Short mmCIF file of C-alpha atoms in Angstrom, two decimals:
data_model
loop_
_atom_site.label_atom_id
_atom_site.label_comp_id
_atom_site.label_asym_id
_atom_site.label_seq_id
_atom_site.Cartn_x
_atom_site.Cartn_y
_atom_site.Cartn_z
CA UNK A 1148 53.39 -1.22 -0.92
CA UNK A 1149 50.90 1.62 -2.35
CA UNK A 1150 49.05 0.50 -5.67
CA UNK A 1151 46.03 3.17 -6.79
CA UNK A 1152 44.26 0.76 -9.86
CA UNK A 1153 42.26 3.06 -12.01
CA UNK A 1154 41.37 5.32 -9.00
CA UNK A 1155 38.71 8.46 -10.24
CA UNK A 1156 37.07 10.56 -8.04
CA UNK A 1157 34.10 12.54 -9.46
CA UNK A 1158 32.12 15.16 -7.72
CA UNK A 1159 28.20 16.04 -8.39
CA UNK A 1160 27.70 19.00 -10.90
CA UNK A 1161 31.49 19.05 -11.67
CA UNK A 1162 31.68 18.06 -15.07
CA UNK A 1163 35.54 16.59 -15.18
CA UNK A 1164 36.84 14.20 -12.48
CA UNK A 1165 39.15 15.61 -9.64
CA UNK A 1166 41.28 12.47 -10.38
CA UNK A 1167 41.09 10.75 -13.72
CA UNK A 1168 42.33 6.91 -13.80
CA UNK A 1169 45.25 7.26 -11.93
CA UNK A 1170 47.35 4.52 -11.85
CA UNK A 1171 50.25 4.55 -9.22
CA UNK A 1172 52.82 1.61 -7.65
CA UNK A 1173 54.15 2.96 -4.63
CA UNK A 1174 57.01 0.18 -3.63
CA UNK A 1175 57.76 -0.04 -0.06
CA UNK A 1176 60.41 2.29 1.55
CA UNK A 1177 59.61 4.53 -1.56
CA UNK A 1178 59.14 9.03 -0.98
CA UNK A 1179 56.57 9.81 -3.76
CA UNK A 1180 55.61 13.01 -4.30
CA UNK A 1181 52.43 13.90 -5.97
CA UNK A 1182 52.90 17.53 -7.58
CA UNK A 1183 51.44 19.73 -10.16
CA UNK A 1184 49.76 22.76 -10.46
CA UNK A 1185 46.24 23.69 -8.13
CA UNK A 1186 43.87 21.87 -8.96
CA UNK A 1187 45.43 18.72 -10.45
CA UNK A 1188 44.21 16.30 -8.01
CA UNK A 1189 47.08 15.89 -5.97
CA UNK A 1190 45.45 16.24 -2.54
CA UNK A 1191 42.41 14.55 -3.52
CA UNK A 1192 44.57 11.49 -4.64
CA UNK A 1193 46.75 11.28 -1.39
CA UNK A 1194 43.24 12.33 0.97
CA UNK A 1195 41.97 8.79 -1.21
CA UNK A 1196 44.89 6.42 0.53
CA UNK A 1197 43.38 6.64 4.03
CA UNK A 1198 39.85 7.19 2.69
CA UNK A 1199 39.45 11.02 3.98
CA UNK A 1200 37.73 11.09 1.01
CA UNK A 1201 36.27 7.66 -0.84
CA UNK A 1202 36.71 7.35 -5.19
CA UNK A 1203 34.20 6.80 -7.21
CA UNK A 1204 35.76 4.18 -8.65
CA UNK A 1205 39.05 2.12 -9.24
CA UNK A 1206 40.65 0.39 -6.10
CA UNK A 1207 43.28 1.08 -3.82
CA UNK A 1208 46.09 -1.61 -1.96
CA UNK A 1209 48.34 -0.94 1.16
CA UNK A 1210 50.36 -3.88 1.81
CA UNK A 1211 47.83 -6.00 -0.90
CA UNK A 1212 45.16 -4.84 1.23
CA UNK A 1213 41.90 -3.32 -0.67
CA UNK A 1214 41.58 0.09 1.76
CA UNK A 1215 37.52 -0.38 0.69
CA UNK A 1216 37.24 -3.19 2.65
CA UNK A 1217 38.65 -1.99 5.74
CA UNK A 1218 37.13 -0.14 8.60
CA UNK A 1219 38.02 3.73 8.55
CA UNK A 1220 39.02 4.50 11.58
CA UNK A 1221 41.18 1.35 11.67
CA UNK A 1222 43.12 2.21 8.58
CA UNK A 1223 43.83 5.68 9.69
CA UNK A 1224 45.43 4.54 12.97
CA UNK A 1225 48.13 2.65 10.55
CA UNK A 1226 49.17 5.22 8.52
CA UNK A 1227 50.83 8.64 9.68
CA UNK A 1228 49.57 11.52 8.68
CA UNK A 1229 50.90 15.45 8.76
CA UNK A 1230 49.56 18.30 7.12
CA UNK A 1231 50.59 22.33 6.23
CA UNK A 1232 48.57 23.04 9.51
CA UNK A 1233 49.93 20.57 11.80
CA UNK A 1234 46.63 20.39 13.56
CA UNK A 1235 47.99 19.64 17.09
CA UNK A 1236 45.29 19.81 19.65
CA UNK A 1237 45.71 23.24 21.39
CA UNK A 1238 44.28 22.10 24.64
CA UNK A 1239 47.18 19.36 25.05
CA UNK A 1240 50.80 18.76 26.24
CA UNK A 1241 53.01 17.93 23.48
CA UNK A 1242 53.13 14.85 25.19
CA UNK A 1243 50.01 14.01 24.84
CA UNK A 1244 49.73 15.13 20.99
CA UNK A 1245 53.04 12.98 20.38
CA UNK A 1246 50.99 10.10 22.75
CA UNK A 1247 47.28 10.51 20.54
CA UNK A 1248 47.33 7.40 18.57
CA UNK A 1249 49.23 5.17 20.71
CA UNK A 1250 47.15 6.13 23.29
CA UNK A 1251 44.07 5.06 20.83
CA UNK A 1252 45.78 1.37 19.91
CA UNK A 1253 45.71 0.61 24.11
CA UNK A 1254 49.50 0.71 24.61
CA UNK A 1255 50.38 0.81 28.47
CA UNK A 1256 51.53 3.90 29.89
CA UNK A 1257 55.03 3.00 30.31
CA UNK A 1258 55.59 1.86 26.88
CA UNK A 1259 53.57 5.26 25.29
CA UNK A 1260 56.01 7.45 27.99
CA UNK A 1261 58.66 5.88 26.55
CA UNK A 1262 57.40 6.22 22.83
CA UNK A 1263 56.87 9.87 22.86
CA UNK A 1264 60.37 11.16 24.60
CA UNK A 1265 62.22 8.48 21.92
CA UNK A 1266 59.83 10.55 18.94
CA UNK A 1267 60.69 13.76 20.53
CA UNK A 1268 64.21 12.78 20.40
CA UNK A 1269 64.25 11.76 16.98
CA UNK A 1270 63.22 14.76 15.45
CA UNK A 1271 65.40 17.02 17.52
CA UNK A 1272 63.37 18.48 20.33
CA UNK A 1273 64.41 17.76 23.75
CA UNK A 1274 61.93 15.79 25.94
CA UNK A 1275 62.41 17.52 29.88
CA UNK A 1276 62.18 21.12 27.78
CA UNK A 1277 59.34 20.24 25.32
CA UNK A 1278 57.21 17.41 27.13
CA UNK A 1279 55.07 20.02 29.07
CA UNK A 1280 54.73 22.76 26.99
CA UNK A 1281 51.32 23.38 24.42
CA UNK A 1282 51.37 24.18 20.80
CA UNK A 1283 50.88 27.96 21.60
CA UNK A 1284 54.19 27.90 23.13
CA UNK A 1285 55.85 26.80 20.04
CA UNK A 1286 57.65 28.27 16.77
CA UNK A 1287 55.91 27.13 13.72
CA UNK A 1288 58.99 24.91 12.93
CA UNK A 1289 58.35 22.97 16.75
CA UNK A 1290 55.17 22.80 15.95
CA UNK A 1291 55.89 20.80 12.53
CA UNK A 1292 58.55 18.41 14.46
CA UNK A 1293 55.87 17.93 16.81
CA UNK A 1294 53.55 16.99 13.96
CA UNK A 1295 55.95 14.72 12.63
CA UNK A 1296 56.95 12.95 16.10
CA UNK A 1297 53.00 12.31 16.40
CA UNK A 1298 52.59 10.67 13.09
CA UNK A 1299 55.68 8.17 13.44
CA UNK A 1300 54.57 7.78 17.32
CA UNK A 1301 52.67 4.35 16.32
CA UNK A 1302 55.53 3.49 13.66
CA UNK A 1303 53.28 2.78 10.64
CA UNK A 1304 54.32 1.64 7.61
CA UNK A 1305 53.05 4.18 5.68
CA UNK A 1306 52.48 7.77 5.90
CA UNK A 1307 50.33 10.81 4.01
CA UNK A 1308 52.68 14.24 3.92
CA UNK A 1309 50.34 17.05 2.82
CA UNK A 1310 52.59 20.56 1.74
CA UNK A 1311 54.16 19.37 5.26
CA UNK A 1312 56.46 22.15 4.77
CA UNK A 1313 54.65 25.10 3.63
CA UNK A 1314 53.92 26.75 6.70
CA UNK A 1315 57.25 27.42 7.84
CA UNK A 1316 59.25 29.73 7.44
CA UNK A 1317 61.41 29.49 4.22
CA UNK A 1318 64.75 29.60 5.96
CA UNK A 1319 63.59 27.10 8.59
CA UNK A 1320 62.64 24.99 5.94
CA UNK A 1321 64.89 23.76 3.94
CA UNK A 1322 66.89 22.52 7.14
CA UNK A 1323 63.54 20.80 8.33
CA UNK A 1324 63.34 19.03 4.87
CA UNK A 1325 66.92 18.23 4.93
CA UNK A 1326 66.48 16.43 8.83
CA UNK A 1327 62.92 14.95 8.27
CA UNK A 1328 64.11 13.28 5.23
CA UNK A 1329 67.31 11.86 6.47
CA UNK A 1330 64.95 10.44 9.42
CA UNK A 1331 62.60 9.00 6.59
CA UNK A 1332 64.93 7.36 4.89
CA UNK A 1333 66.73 6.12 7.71
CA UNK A 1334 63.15 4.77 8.81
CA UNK A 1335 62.58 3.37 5.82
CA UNK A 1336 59.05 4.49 5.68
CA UNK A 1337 56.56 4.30 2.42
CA UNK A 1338 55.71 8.07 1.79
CA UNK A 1339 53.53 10.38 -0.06
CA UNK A 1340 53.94 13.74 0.10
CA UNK A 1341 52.14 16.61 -1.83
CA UNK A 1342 53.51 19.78 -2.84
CA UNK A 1343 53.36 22.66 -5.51
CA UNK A 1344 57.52 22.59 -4.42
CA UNK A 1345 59.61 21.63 -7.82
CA UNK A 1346 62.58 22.01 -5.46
CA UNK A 1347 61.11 20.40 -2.21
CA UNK A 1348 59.85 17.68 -4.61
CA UNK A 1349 63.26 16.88 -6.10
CA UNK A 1350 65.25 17.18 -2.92
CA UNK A 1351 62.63 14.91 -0.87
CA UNK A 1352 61.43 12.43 -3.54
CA UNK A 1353 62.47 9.22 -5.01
CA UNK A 1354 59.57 9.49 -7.54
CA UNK A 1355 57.54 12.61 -9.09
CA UNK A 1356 54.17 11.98 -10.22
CA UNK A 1357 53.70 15.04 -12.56
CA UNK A 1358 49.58 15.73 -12.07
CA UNK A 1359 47.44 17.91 -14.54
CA UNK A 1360 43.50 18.08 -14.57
CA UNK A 1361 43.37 15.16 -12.84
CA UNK A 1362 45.76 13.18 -15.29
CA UNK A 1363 48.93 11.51 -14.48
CA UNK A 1364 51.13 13.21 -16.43
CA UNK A 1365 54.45 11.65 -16.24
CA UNK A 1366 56.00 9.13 -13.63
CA UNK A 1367 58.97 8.75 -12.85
CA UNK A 1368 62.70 9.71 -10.90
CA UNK A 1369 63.49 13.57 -10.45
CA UNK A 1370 66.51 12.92 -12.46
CA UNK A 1371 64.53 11.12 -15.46
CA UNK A 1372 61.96 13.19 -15.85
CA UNK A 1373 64.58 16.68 -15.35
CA UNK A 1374 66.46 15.09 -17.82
CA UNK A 1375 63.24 13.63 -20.20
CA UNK A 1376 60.18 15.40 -19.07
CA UNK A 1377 57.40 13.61 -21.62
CA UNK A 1378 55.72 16.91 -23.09
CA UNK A 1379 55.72 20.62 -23.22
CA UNK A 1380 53.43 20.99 -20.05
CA UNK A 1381 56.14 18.77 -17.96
CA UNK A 1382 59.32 21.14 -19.35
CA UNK A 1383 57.49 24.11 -18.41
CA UNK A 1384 56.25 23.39 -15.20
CA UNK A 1385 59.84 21.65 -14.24
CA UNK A 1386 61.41 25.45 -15.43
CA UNK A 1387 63.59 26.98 -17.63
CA UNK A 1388 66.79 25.73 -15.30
CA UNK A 1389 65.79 22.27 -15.24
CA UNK A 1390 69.73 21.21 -15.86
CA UNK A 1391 70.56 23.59 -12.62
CA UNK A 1392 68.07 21.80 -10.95
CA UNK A 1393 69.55 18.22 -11.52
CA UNK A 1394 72.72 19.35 -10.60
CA UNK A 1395 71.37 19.65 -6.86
CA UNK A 1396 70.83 15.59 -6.91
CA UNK A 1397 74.79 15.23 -7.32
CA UNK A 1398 77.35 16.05 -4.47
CA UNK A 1399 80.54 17.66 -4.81
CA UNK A 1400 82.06 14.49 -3.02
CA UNK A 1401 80.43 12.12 -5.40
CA UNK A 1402 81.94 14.28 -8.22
CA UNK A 1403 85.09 15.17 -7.08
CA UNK A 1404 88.48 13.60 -8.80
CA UNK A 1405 91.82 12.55 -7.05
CA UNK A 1406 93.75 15.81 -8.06
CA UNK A 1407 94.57 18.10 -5.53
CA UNK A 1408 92.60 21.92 -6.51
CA UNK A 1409 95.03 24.67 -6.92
CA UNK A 1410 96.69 26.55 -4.58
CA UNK A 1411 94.40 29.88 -3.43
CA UNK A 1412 91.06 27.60 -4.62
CA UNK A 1413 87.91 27.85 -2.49
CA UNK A 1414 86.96 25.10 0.03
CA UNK A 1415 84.14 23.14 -0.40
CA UNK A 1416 82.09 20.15 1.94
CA UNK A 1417 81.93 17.42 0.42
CA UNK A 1418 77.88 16.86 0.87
CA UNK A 1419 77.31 20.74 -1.02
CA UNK A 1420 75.54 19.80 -4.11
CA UNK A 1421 76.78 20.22 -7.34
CA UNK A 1422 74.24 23.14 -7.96
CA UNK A 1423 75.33 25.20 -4.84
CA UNK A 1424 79.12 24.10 -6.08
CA UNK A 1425 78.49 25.87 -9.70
CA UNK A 1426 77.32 28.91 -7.65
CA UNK A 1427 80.66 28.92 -5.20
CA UNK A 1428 82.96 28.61 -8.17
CA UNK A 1429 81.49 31.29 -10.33
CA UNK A 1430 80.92 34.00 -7.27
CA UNK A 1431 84.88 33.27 -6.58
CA UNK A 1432 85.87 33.43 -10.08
CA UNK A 1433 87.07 29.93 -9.96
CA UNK A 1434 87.59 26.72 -12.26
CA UNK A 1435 88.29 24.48 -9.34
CA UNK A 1436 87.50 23.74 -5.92
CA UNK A 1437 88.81 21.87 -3.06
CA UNK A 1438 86.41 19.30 -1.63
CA UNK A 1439 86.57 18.65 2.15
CA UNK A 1440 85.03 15.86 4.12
CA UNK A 1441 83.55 16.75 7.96
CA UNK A 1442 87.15 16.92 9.63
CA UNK A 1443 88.40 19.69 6.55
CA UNK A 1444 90.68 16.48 4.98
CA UNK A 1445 91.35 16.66 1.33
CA UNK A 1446 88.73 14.38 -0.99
CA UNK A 1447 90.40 15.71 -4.00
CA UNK A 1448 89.33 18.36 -6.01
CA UNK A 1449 86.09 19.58 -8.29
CA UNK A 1450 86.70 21.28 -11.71
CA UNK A 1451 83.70 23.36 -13.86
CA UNK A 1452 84.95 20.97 -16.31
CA UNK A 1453 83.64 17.75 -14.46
CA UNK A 1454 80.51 19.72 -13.68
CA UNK A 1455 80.08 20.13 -17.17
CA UNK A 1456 80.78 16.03 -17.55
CA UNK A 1457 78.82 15.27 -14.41
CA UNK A 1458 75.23 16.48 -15.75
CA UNK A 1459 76.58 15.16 -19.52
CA UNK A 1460 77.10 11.51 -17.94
CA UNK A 1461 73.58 11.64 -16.28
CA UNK A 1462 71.62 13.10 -19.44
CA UNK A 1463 72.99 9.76 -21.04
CA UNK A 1464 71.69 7.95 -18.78
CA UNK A 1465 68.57 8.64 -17.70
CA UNK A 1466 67.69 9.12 -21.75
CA UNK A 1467 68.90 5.23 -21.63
CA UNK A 1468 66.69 4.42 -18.67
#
């Protein structure tokens, strides 16, 4: 869906490229997320997609479309685009942020009306209270859903995430994270996102590119590269607690066996990852848990043992991937 061919981007008097021949295959329906440290020419290579900013050489394909040959203005209508800032228009009804692009494309009234209360909708923001208010009127975490509802308002294919999160607050955001990418994926949209993140990365993304200096440093799953990262630079900058890390890609339902967990053992959901799971059993003092599905029915039960197993069974296999 998204193919970057050799893409570099050079600025005058700057002696080494922002972006060095990066090479990236997006497919369609993917979450990529470009991370790395400041700097590494994360921004630069996302602001390159919908030619915010042009390379100096290499070539970029949307849909097998060169993005060189087509007009600007044209290309940015087609793909979404939110940033740390939002950048809703002060002056203007959240209606008529949500309504900006379709608005641009000629869609009749009815059909844009229509469009913006179904966006609002989607990502949780009631239309009759939210329609008429402005972006002063808003918590920072409205003002990101707004952002989002705007950028999926013309449904394109394909949208640019840039640190989409970092200007929340941090206990608003890992709940926004959580719904926006359950709305992604249900969308099916081709995404990338920056973000200096490790976690955000790992919980939003079906591929890391690893960025240094402008170089493309490794490519790859979260769980491949937690489990192989390529060099010393990539097992550093992943951290120390890599392992705990992966374990937050595995749910306690996923891992739990058929045996019921001791009488007196802690309760667990079934969607709390394996990571949070460790934590629960080792504040309670426990070697088991009892894993619960939405209604509080028995799923079975998970062990520190099969934790233990769990991240053992994946190591093999992303080392055989």
């Amino acid at each position: 869906m998204i193919r970057l061919e050799g893409v570099t981007k050079r600025y005058p008097g700057v002696s080494r490229p922002a972006v060095d021949h990066l090479d990236l295959d997006i497919p369609e329906g993917t979450i990529c997320v470009l991370i790395g440290p400041s700097g590494c020419g994360k921004t630069t290579s996302m602001r390159m997609v919908n030619r915010l900013i042009e390379p100096t050489a290499g070539r970029i394909l949307v849909a097998g479309e060169d993005v060189s040959g087509t007009d600007p203005v044209r290309l940015r209508r087609t793909i979404g685009y939110v940033i740390q800032q939002v950048g809703l228009f002060p002056h203007m009804s959240v209606a008529e942020n949500v309504a900006t692009v379709p608005a641009l494309l000629g869609w009749p009234k009815p059909r844009i009306a229509a469009r913006v209360e179904e966006m609002l909708t989607l990502v949780g923001l009631e239309p009759r209270e939210f329609l008429r208010r402005f972006p002063g009127e808003l918590s920072g975490g409205q003002r990101q859903r707004v952002g989002v509802a705007r950028a999926l308002a013309a449904d394109p294919p394909v949208m640019l995430m840039d640190e989409p999160f970092g200007a929340v607050d941090p206990i608003v955001r890992e709940r926004l994270q959580s719904e926006f990418l359950a709305i992604l994926r249900r969308l099916r949209k081709t995404i990338i996102l920056v973000t200096h993140d490790i976690d955000e990365a790992i919980r939003m993304g079906d591929r890391l590119a690893l960025m240094k200096d402008g170089l493309l440093m490794q490519y790859d799953t979260p769980d491949r590269i937690l489990a192989t990262p390529r060099d010393a630079f990539v097992a550093e900058f992943l951290g120390i607690d890599r392992g705990l890390k992966r374990l937050a890609l595995v749910t306690a339902g996923e891992a739990a066996g058929p045996s019921p967990a001791p009488a007196g053992s802690p309760r667990i959901a079934s969607v709390t990852t394996l990571r949070d799971a460790l934590s629960i059993l080792l504040t309670e003092g426990a070697d088991a848990a009892a894993v619960v599905d939405a209604d509080g029915a028995s799923l079975g039960s998970l062990t520190l043992g099969a934790i233990r197993h769990r991240l053992a069974a994946r190591a093999d296999q992303s080392g055989a991937g």
